[in-house]
Amino acid sequence: MPEAPKNTLKPTTDYNLELKNKKTLQFIEDVTSNADEVQKKVLEEILSRNAHVEYLQTRGLNGHTDRETFKKTMPVITYEDIQPHIDRIAN
């Protein structure tokens, strides 16, 4: 019968791996338990990085990065709504 592979990791490697796993699990827990706050921060970051973009400026966002202004200013759109902008940029 084949023998199971032996664990070749050193005790310090096991500890470091365990610590890394704990940190990763804690990150996942933080992100999922605070999803609303995380999404708010992500939206603010996206809007901050793209404040100068013509599309957002012509829609009246004018550099605002808060969720409330975004929700009031930007309608829900489809691909067809922005296809002319995409085509213009691509060509």
mmCIF file of C-alpha atoms in Angstrom:
data_model
loop_
_atom_site.group_PDB
_atom_site.id
_atom_site.type_symbol
_atom_site.label_atom_id
_atom_site.label_comp_id
_atom_site.label_asym_id
_atom_site.label_seq_id
_atom_site.Cartn_x
_atom_site.Cartn_y
_atom_site.Cartn_z
ATOM 1 C CA MET A 1 0.000 0.000 0.000
ATOM 2 C CA PRO A 2 1.400 3.462 -0.869
ATOM 3 C CA GLU A 3 2.570 5.546 2.021
ATOM 4 C CA ALA A 4 1.047 8.967 2.646
ATOM 5 C CA PRO A 5 3.393 11.834 1.886
ATOM 6 C CA LYS A 6 5.288 13.106 4.874
ATOM 7 C CA ASN A 7 4.805 16.672 6.029
ATOM 8 C CA THR A 8 8.040 18.390 5.066
ATOM 9 C CA LEU A 9 7.165 21.845 6.386
ATOM 10 C CA LYS A 10 9.251 23.182 9.221
ATOM 11 C CA PRO A 11 7.461 24.221 12.433
ATOM 12 C CA THR A 12 8.229 27.889 11.707
ATOM 13 C CA THR A 13 6.710 27.532 8.245
ATOM 14 C CA ASP A 14 3.607 25.969 9.777
ATOM 15 C CA TYR A 15 3.340 28.877 12.210
ATOM 16 C CA ASN A 16 3.822 31.486 9.467
ATOM 17 C CA LEU A 17 1.273 29.758 7.266
ATOM 18 C CA GLU A 18 -1.203 29.567 10.138
ATOM 19 C CA LEU A 19 -0.680 33.253 10.914
ATOM 20 C CA LYS A 20 -1.137 34.172 7.246
ATOM 21 C CA ASN A 21 -4.327 32.107 7.087
ATOM 22 C CA LYS A 22 -5.683 33.791 10.215
ATOM 23 C CA LYS A 23 -4.970 37.223 8.756
ATOM 24 C CA THR A 24 -6.613 36.258 5.478
ATOM 25 C CA LEU A 25 -9.682 34.907 7.237
ATOM 26 C CA GLN A 26 -9.895 38.054 9.364
ATOM 27 C CA PHE A 27 -9.720 40.199 6.212
ATOM 28 C CA ILE A 28 -12.544 38.182 4.625
ATOM 29 C CA GLU A 29 -14.585 38.483 7.812
ATOM 30 C CA ASP A 30 -14.046 42.257 7.948
ATOM 31 C CA VAL A 31 -14.954 42.754 4.300
ATOM 32 C CA THR A 32 -18.079 40.612 4.423
ATOM 33 C CA SER A 33 -19.365 41.902 7.744
ATOM 34 C CA ASN A 34 -18.858 45.527 6.659
ATOM 35 C CA ALA A 35 -19.870 45.149 3.007
ATOM 36 C CA ASP A 36 -21.830 48.405 2.905
ATOM 37 C CA GLU A 37 -18.889 50.417 4.220
ATOM 38 C CA VAL A 38 -16.448 48.645 1.895
ATOM 39 C CA GLN A 39 -18.669 49.333 -1.127
ATOM 40 C CA LYS A 40 -18.987 52.979 -0.100
ATOM 41 C CA LYS A 41 -15.192 53.319 0.073
ATOM 42 C CA VAL A 42 -14.728 51.541 -3.267
ATOM 43 C CA LEU A 43 -17.255 53.839 -4.960
ATOM 44 C CA GLU A 44 -15.558 56.920 -3.481
ATOM 45 C CA GLU A 45 -12.187 55.671 -4.742
ATOM 46 C CA ILE A 46 -13.560 55.025 -8.236
ATOM 47 C CA LEU A 47 -15.208 58.453 -8.344
ATOM 48 C CA SER A 48 -12.072 60.175 -7.025
ATOM 49 C CA ARG A 49 -9.884 58.558 -9.657
ATOM 50 C CA ASN A 50 -12.348 59.397 -12.419
ATOM 51 C CA ALA A 51 -13.580 62.832 -11.308
ATOM 52 C CA HIS A 52 -12.079 64.431 -14.427
ATOM 53 C CA VAL A 53 -13.783 62.026 -16.857
ATOM 54 C CA GLU A 54 -16.016 63.734 -19.395
ATOM 55 C CA TYR A 55 -18.914 61.305 -18.923
ATOM 56 C CA LEU A 56 -19.210 62.024 -15.194
ATOM 57 C CA GLN A 57 -18.782 65.763 -15.681
ATOM 58 C CA THR A 58 -21.455 65.992 -18.383
ATOM 59 C CA ARG A 59 -23.864 64.085 -16.138
ATOM 60 C CA GLY A 60 -23.393 66.728 -13.441
ATOM 61 C CA LEU A 61 -21.318 64.857 -10.892
ATOM 62 C CA ASN A 62 -18.756 67.701 -10.968
ATOM 63 C CA GLY A 63 -16.101 65.952 -8.908
ATOM 64 C CA HIS A 64 -18.378 64.783 -6.086
ATOM 65 C CA THR A 65 -17.292 61.448 -4.649
ATOM 66 C CA ASP A 66 -20.050 60.736 -2.135
ATOM 67 C CA ARG A 67 -22.612 57.996 -2.665
ATOM 68 C CA GLU A 68 -25.634 60.237 -2.088
ATOM 69 C CA THR A 69 -24.705 62.674 -4.862
ATOM 70 C CA PHE A 70 -23.845 59.786 -7.157
ATOM 71 C CA LYS A 71 -27.240 58.165 -6.567
ATOM 72 C CA LYS A 72 -29.097 61.464 -7.151
ATOM 73 C CA THR A 73 -27.090 62.435 -10.221
ATOM 74 C CA MET A 74 -26.424 59.213 -12.099
ATOM 75 C CA PRO A 75 -29.345 57.214 -13.481
ATOM 76 C CA VAL A 76 -29.293 53.451 -13.842
ATOM 77 C CA ILE A 77 -28.124 52.782 -17.390
ATOM 78 C CA THR A 78 -27.709 49.947 -19.845
ATOM 79 C CA TYR A 79 -24.883 49.100 -22.191
ATOM 80 C CA GLU A 80 -26.903 50.582 -25.042
ATOM 81 C CA ASP A 81 -27.045 53.893 -23.167
ATOM 82 C CA ILE A 82 -23.265 54.201 -23.131
ATOM 83 C CA GLN A 83 -22.450 52.368 -26.361
ATOM 84 C CA PRO A 84 -21.926 55.627 -28.319
ATOM 85 C CA HIS A 85 -19.356 56.734 -25.723
ATOM 86 C CA ILE A 86 -17.606 53.360 -25.862
ATOM 87 C CA ASP A 87 -17.554 53.410 -29.670
ATOM 88 C CA ARG A 88 -16.162 56.957 -29.684
ATOM 89 C CA ILE A 89 -13.372 56.023 -27.280
ATOM 90 C CA ALA A 90 -12.573 52.752 -29.057
ATOM 91 C CA ASN A 91 -12.326 54.328 -32.514
#
